[in-house]
Amino acid sequence: MKWIALALFAAVALLLPFVAGDFYVNLASQIFIAAIFALSLNLLVGFGGMTSLGHASYLGVAAYLSALMTTRYGFGHGAAALISILGTVAMAAFFGLIALRATGLGFLMITLALSQVLWGLAYRMSGITNGDNGIAGLTRPAPFGISLESPAAFYWFSLLAAIIAFVMMTIFVSSAFGSSLKGVRDQPRRMAALGFNPWMIRWITFVYAGFWGGIAGLLYVYYNKYIHPTSLSTTSSAEALLGVIAGGSGTLAGPAVGATLVLLLKNYASAYVERWNMLLGLVFLFIVLVMPTGIVPGLQKLASRLWRRPS
Amino acid sequence: MQFWIIQGLNSLSLGGLLFLLSSGFSLIFGLMRLANLTHGAFFMLGTYFGAIALRDYSGLNLWVTAIGAGIIVAALGGLFERLVLTRLKTNPLGQVLVTLGMAFIISDACLVLWGGDSIPVPTPHNLQAPTRLFGFVFPTYRLVLVAIAIATAIGLYILIDRTRLGAMIRAGVDDRQMARAVGIPVSRLFTIVFCLGAGIAGAAGVLGGPILSAYPGLDADMLPLALIVVILGGIGSLFGAFIGSFIIGFIYTFGTVLFPELAYIILFLPMIFVIAFRPQGLFGRLGT
Amino acid sequence: MSTLALEVTALNKAFGGLKVTQGVSLSVRPGERRLIIGPNGAGKTTLFNQISGDLRPNSGRIRLFGEDVTALSPYQRAHRGLSRTYQIITLFGGDTLEHNVTLGLLGLLPSRWQMWRPLSTYRHLVTEARRTLDSVGLLHLAHHSVSELAYGEKRRLELAMALAQKPRVLLLDEPLAGLSNSERATVKALVASISKDTTVVMIEHDMDTALDLAETVTLLNYGRVIVDGERDQVIADERTREVYLGG
């Protein structure tokens, strides 16, 4: 039963570009990117207990680096992607050193402050970043000579990336290391007494989450062919966090579901009401007050209740 | 010489403004263990109230407007605290998230109500003439702003250190359980402190108006400054917020003038150093 | 003279003006069973927290088998053979007993950095964890979640997690607290059966049970060592009576 559903889902996912119009294909690509981003944040929030309000830093910096490398400095896409990811990971390593001096609310405030530095820089260092105008006229890469310009090609590309990301992150949290990460989230003192180094476990996770944030950033800039400081803003970090929490932090599929909902809502809101920030705020209030554990755990609970009833 | 003196004064007045902003944040954090991310939005709301009131009603002056805005924002803050935050007592992360949500709502509401263009806040007539002191020319309003910040600092110090309410707040900061056990109405105290913090931010918004003017995004500009100040000074420490405000005031002002492109990075360097070597902040206590 | 298993020298710790540890010195021989007693607020748990590294002392030295560990983090001390239980139960409530003990075993192994293989596939760890669970009589519950356990069973699981690591020095913080009489007997037997390769330092209020387990006793009061020595000597000491009878 489960396998049939999975196969059906896979068939739909693979064949979508043949049946749906460009609008929906593009929307789906954006969902994949948002899902990768939310999954990476979930490593911190859900599995590590580190609530970051600065995750847009990694998406934004990778995107800006790729844009700058390919336009300003004339690198090819392959080299630019490598530099962007290395740069983003290095930055995550450094930010982790600072932010992990604190835990809890202190950590949240520091990640927020650090991401605001980058946002401010993107606006103000207009000599490099083009400031409020953003960097336009970017191209998509053509891996192995396959052009990603068409919506369908990009769709398959981002689908593949999302699958790899999901599998890799699932392996990560299920591993022995993932077990210690969850242990450190729940009982850091006990874990230290058992011989685990809580700081190092958090830091490694922080860097790894930064890496996947950077991958999401690359896809983001490839998709939009444009980058603007708002991608580094608190709103951008908050959208991802909302996706994680709405879907269910600390679950594997939850953040992907949550990110999908946030993205659909955002598309709808910006097309019809143009009040995305207000809606985002209201949804935050709603989720935290009404559904604090998220949609996926909520549904699972409901499903298990329905399952048990007949027997 | 005139340049340095004037920039020095600008630094002091920005520092004063930052203190008005961050003192409330710090009070709220100290007592409620809540990082109030709505704080920048409260400030912006004050600035807009001031800008609109002074534009539309010629009879008002800045000081009355500041007090009025302070009261309105305090009331809004109180409502938010009673209706939303108290429901999340056992969920500190949820509390932070709703303050963030509230910040988005207020920020967008300001955009809807008052549009995307910046609205100036006029400097009071009697303070428009510059003051001459020791052969230098000073913008009078900025001098007054520094004086107000210092007066507020003294006022808060007296409130916290010398009054019954202050004694209860201190007890609550030290040990919430114990405070509750000895009969301090902690929940009401939370509301009072949240109103007070929000009110100071709202009034500060009006007072900062003549320098900053009201514009969309003012909240996003101010919140990080408040965060840096309290992280630098020590979260929950009023004295730390005071010193931190002036340090940041100086760094930001001189940074902007001397290295305009790098000002934003320079601003964060002291914070990073403090976190690295003294994570509890310059004047913070351990364990907070 | 053989090296001491645990040596604490002139340890001091104050929270603000409150001195919770004042010049405490302890010498515990390898294999010794040491009981630490004292009224509430005597500074027993604070002393444990300094030995395990959760708290840093203001001054003084802590040595494990001759090695100065005063500046080391808790996890580094764990790797040098120190293990502890907590007065307030700190287990991983959502996970199974087997997982809890396996995690304890993992803490001392290089595989804890392993990022692609699930913990449950380490057959030898699981086997070892089940053996330890068996030794504390909890094997039948191995696949149950910790949150389903009764209080007394949680205490035994705490002990199992510490024992699984085969520590050289084991700190037990009130292992009998809150247990019924029959559970007390079970845990007492468990502690008594710990191999002599492990040095045991124990805080306990229940003197009737704990004194039987102890060879040596240290009496703390107001952060100071009042009496220290062989069990019977300490019990007979006038100062012990004073502390407990308020004389």
PDB file of C-alpha atoms in Angstrom, chain A residues 101-238:
ATOM      1  CA  ARG A 101      28.972  30.636  22.384  1.00  0.00           C
ATOM      2  CA  ALA A 102      25.338  30.932  23.422  1.00  0.00           C
ATOM      3  CA  THR A 103      22.373  28.599  23.428  1.00  0.00           C
ATOM      4  CA  GLY A 104      18.630  29.199  23.381  1.00  0.00           C
ATOM      5  CA  LEU A 105      17.526  32.812  23.011  1.00  0.00           C
ATOM      6  CA  GLY A 106      21.089  34.104  22.959  1.00  0.00           C
ATOM      7  CA  PHE A 107      21.817  31.871  19.969  1.00  0.00           C
ATOM      8  CA  LEU A 108      18.670  33.095  18.236  1.00  0.00           C
ATOM      9  CA  MET A 109      19.575  36.744  18.786  1.00  0.00           C
ATOM     10  CA  ILE A 110      23.143  36.301  17.586  1.00  0.00           C
ATOM     11  CA  THR A 111      22.113  34.468  14.414  1.00  0.00           C
ATOM     12  CA  LEU A 112      19.569  37.221  13.761  1.00  0.00           C
ATOM     13  CA  ALA A 113      22.153  39.947  14.313  1.00  0.00           C
ATOM     14  CA  LEU A 114      24.743  38.236  12.105  1.00  0.00           C
ATOM     15  CA  SER A 115      22.297  37.791   9.258  1.00  0.00           C
ATOM     16  CA  GLN A 116      21.368  41.451   9.554  1.00  0.00           C
ATOM     17  CA  VAL A 117      25.023  42.350   8.986  1.00  0.00           C
ATOM     18  CA  LEU A 118      24.969  40.523   5.686  1.00  0.00           C
ATOM     19  CA  TRP A 119      21.639  42.041   4.708  1.00  0.00           C
ATOM     20  CA  GLY A 120      22.977  45.501   5.505  1.00  0.00           C
ATOM     21  CA  LEU A 121      26.156  44.799   3.566  1.00  0.00           C
ATOM     22  CA  ALA A 122      24.240  43.625   0.505  1.00  0.00           C
ATOM     23  CA  TYR A 123      22.350  46.917   0.529  1.00  0.00           C
ATOM     24  CA  ARG A 124      25.209  49.224   1.339  1.00  0.00           C
ATOM     25  CA  MET A 125      28.211  47.810  -0.492  1.00  0.00           C
ATOM     26  CA  SER A 126      26.529  48.797  -3.698  1.00  0.00           C
ATOM     27  CA  GLY A 127      29.881  49.036  -5.476  1.00  0.00           C
ATOM     28  CA  ILE A 128      29.988  45.245  -5.445  1.00  0.00           C
ATOM     29  CA  THR A 129      26.453  44.032  -4.876  1.00  0.00           C
ATOM     30  CA  ASN A 130      24.617  46.691  -6.874  1.00  0.00           C
ATOM     31  CA  GLY A 131      22.675  47.497  -3.707  1.00  0.00           C
ATOM     32  CA  ASP A 132      18.922  47.782  -3.969  1.00  0.00           C
ATOM     33  CA  ASN A 133      18.998  47.126  -7.717  1.00  0.00           C
ATOM     34  CA  GLY A 134      20.226  43.612  -7.174  1.00  0.00           C
ATOM     35  CA  ILE A 135      22.242  41.660  -9.714  1.00  0.00           C
ATOM     36  CA  ALA A 136      20.298  40.809 -12.850  1.00  0.00           C
ATOM     37  CA  GLY A 137      21.059  39.128 -16.159  1.00  0.00           C
ATOM     38  CA  LEU A 138      22.352  35.908 -14.650  1.00  0.00           C
ATOM     39  CA  THR A 139      22.399  32.606 -16.478  1.00  0.00           C
ATOM     40  CA  ARG A 140      21.671  29.028 -15.535  1.00  0.00           C
ATOM     41  CA  PRO A 141      24.418  26.435 -15.755  1.00  0.00           C
ATOM     42  CA  ALA A 142      24.368  23.651 -18.326  1.00  0.00           C
ATOM     43  CA  PRO A 143      25.688  20.565 -16.520  1.00  0.00           C
ATOM     44  CA  PHE A 144      27.076  17.988 -18.977  1.00  0.00           C
ATOM     45  CA  GLY A 145      25.924  20.240 -21.768  1.00  0.00           C
ATOM     46  CA  ILE A 146      22.270  19.953 -20.824  1.00  0.00           C
ATOM     47  CA  SER A 147      20.611  23.347 -20.826  1.00  0.00           C
ATOM     48  CA  LEU A 148      18.449  24.148 -17.821  1.00  0.00           C
ATOM     49  CA  GLU A 149      16.748  27.095 -19.443  1.00  0.00           C
ATOM     50  CA  SER A 150      13.390  25.408 -20.007  1.00  0.00           C
ATOM     51  CA  PRO A 151      11.020  25.084 -17.032  1.00  0.00           C
ATOM     52  CA  ALA A 152      10.887  21.315 -17.492  1.00  0.00           C
ATOM     53  CA  ALA A 153      14.682  20.880 -17.501  1.00  0.00           C
ATOM     54  CA  PHE A 154      15.064  23.016 -14.426  1.00  0.00           C
ATOM     55  CA  TYR A 155      12.242  21.133 -12.782  1.00  0.00           C
ATOM     56  CA  TRP A 156      14.022  17.801 -13.157  1.00  0.00           C
ATOM     57  CA  PHE A 157      17.275  19.323 -12.049  1.00  0.00           C
ATOM     58  CA  SER A 158      15.790  20.713  -8.835  1.00  0.00           C
ATOM     59  CA  LEU A 159      13.778  17.534  -8.271  1.00  0.00           C
ATOM     60  CA  LEU A 160      16.992  15.534  -8.404  1.00  0.00           C
ATOM     61  CA  ALA A 161      18.682  17.979  -6.031  1.00  0.00           C
ATOM     62  CA  ALA A 162      15.743  17.803  -3.614  1.00  0.00           C
ATOM     63  CA  ILE A 163      15.791  13.999  -3.617  1.00  0.00           C
ATOM     64  CA  ILE A 164      19.530  13.894  -2.964  1.00  0.00           C
ATOM     65  CA  ALA A 165      19.192  16.501  -0.218  1.00  0.00           C
ATOM     66  CA  PHE A 166      16.335  14.646   1.424  1.00  0.00           C
ATOM     67  CA  VAL A 167      18.165  11.326   1.343  1.00  0.00           C
ATOM     68  CA  MET A 168      21.451  12.810   2.577  1.00  0.00           C
ATOM     69  CA  MET A 169      19.836  14.666   5.445  1.00  0.00           C
ATOM     70  CA  THR A 170      17.747  11.668   6.403  1.00  0.00           C
ATOM     71  CA  ILE A 171      20.893   9.538   6.573  1.00  0.00           C
ATOM     72  CA  PHE A 172      22.571  12.258   8.624  1.00  0.00           C
ATOM     73  CA  VAL A 173      19.890  12.426  11.304  1.00  0.00           C
ATOM     74  CA  SER A 174      19.456   8.648  11.448  1.00  0.00           C
ATOM     75  CA  SER A 175      23.167   7.996  11.888  1.00  0.00           C
ATOM     76  CA  ALA A 176      25.057   7.468  15.112  1.00  0.00           C
ATOM     77  CA  PHE A 177      26.011  11.139  14.936  1.00  0.00           C
ATOM     78  CA  GLY A 178      22.367  12.071  14.457  1.00  0.00           C
ATOM     79  CA  SER A 179      21.495  10.126  17.584  1.00  0.00           C
ATOM     80  CA  SER A 180      24.038  12.085  19.561  1.00  0.00           C
ATOM     81  CA  LEU A 181      22.708  15.317  18.053  1.00  0.00           C
ATOM     82  CA  LYS A 182      19.220  14.526  19.309  1.00  0.00           C
ATOM     83  CA  GLY A 183      20.710  13.534  22.658  1.00  0.00           C
ATOM     84  CA  VAL A 184      22.469  16.873  22.925  1.00  0.00           C
ATOM     85  CA  ARG A 185      19.230  18.643  22.051  1.00  0.00           C
ATOM     86  CA  ASP A 186      17.379  16.910  24.890  1.00  0.00           C
ATOM     87  CA  GLN A 187      19.976  16.445  27.615  1.00  0.00           C
ATOM     88  CA  PRO A 188      23.220  18.296  26.898  1.00  0.00           C
ATOM     89  CA  ARG A 189      24.629  17.782  30.396  1.00  0.00           C
ATOM     90  CA  ARG A 190      23.950  14.091  30.426  1.00  0.00           C
ATOM     91  CA  MET A 191      25.471  13.737  26.966  1.00  0.00           C
ATOM     92  CA  ALA A 192      28.640  15.468  28.111  1.00  0.00           C
ATOM     93  CA  ALA A 193      28.817  13.160  31.123  1.00  0.00           C
ATOM     94  CA  LEU A 194      28.542  10.200  28.728  1.00  0.00           C
ATOM     95  CA  GLY A 195      31.579  11.395  26.794  1.00  0.00           C
ATOM     96  CA  PHE A 196      30.027  13.391  23.960  1.00  0.00           C
ATOM     97  CA  ASN A 197      31.304  16.860  23.124  1.00  0.00           C
ATOM     98  CA  PRO A 198      28.080  18.877  22.823  1.00  0.00           C
ATOM     99  CA  TRP A 199      29.737  21.950  21.389  1.00  0.00           C
ATOM    100  CA  MET A 200      31.475  20.065  18.602  1.00  0.00           C
ATOM    101  CA  ILE A 201      28.306  18.142  17.744  1.00  0.00           C
ATOM    102  CA  ARG A 202      26.362  21.403  17.453  1.00  0.00           C
ATOM    103  CA  TRP A 203      29.063  23.103  15.449  1.00  0.00           C
ATOM    104  CA  ILE A 204      29.388  20.301  12.914  1.00  0.00           C
ATOM    105  CA  THR A 205      25.621  20.307  12.475  1.00  0.00           C
ATOM    106  CA  PHE A 206      25.642  24.074  12.100  1.00  0.00           C
ATOM    107  CA  VAL A 207      28.206  23.862   9.312  1.00  0.00           C
ATOM    108  CA  TYR A 208      26.399  20.992   7.606  1.00  0.00           C
ATOM    109  CA  ALA A 209      23.131  22.937   7.699  1.00  0.00           C
ATOM    110  CA  GLY A 210      25.000  25.889   6.228  1.00  0.00           C
ATOM    111  CA  PHE A 211      26.207  23.660   3.391  1.00  0.00           C
ATOM    112  CA  TRP A 212      22.670  22.627   2.423  1.00  0.00           C
ATOM    113  CA  GLY A 213      21.493  26.200   2.867  1.00  0.00           C
ATOM    114  CA  GLY A 214      24.167  27.113   0.346  1.00  0.00           C
ATOM    115  CA  ILE A 215      22.955  24.436  -2.087  1.00  0.00           C
ATOM    116  CA  ALA A 216      19.446  25.875  -1.781  1.00  0.00           C
ATOM    117  CA  GLY A 217      20.951  29.305  -2.470  1.00  0.00           C
ATOM    118  CA  LEU A 218      22.614  28.114  -5.680  1.00  0.00           C
ATOM    119  CA  LEU A 219      19.364  26.625  -6.941  1.00  0.00           C
ATOM    120  CA  TYR A 220      17.567  29.793  -5.916  1.00  0.00           C
ATOM    121  CA  VAL A 221      19.835  32.043  -7.944  1.00  0.00           C
ATOM    122  CA  TYR A 222      19.786  29.646 -10.915  1.00  0.00           C
ATOM    123  CA  TYR A 223      16.024  29.647 -10.867  1.00  0.00           C
ATOM    124  CA  ASN A 224      15.513  33.410 -10.516  1.00  0.00           C
ATOM    125  CA  LYS A 225      18.552  34.476 -12.577  1.00  0.00           C
ATOM    126  CA  TYR A 226      18.494  37.472 -10.294  1.00  0.00           C
ATOM    127  CA  ILE A 227      19.481  38.217  -6.715  1.00  0.00           C
ATOM    128  CA  HIS A 228      18.377  41.013  -4.411  1.00  0.00           C
ATOM    129  CA  PRO A 229      19.194  41.863  -0.747  1.00  0.00           C
ATOM    130  CA  THR A 230      15.708  40.753   0.355  1.00  0.00           C
ATOM    131  CA  SER A 231      16.830  37.141  -0.024  1.00  0.00           C
ATOM    132  CA  LEU A 232      19.100  37.841   2.967  1.00  0.00           C
ATOM    133  CA  SER A 233      16.406  39.555   5.013  1.00  0.00           C
ATOM    134  CA  THR A 234      14.839  38.439   8.264  1.00  0.00           C
ATOM    135  CA  THR A 235      11.648  37.832   6.309  1.00  0.00           C
ATOM    136  CA  SER A 236      13.465  35.245   4.239  1.00  0.00           C
ATOM    137  CA  SER A 237      14.837  33.516   7.366  1.00  0.00           C
ATOM    138  CA  ALA A 238      11.442  33.736   9.013  1.00  0.00           C
TER     139      ALA A 238
END
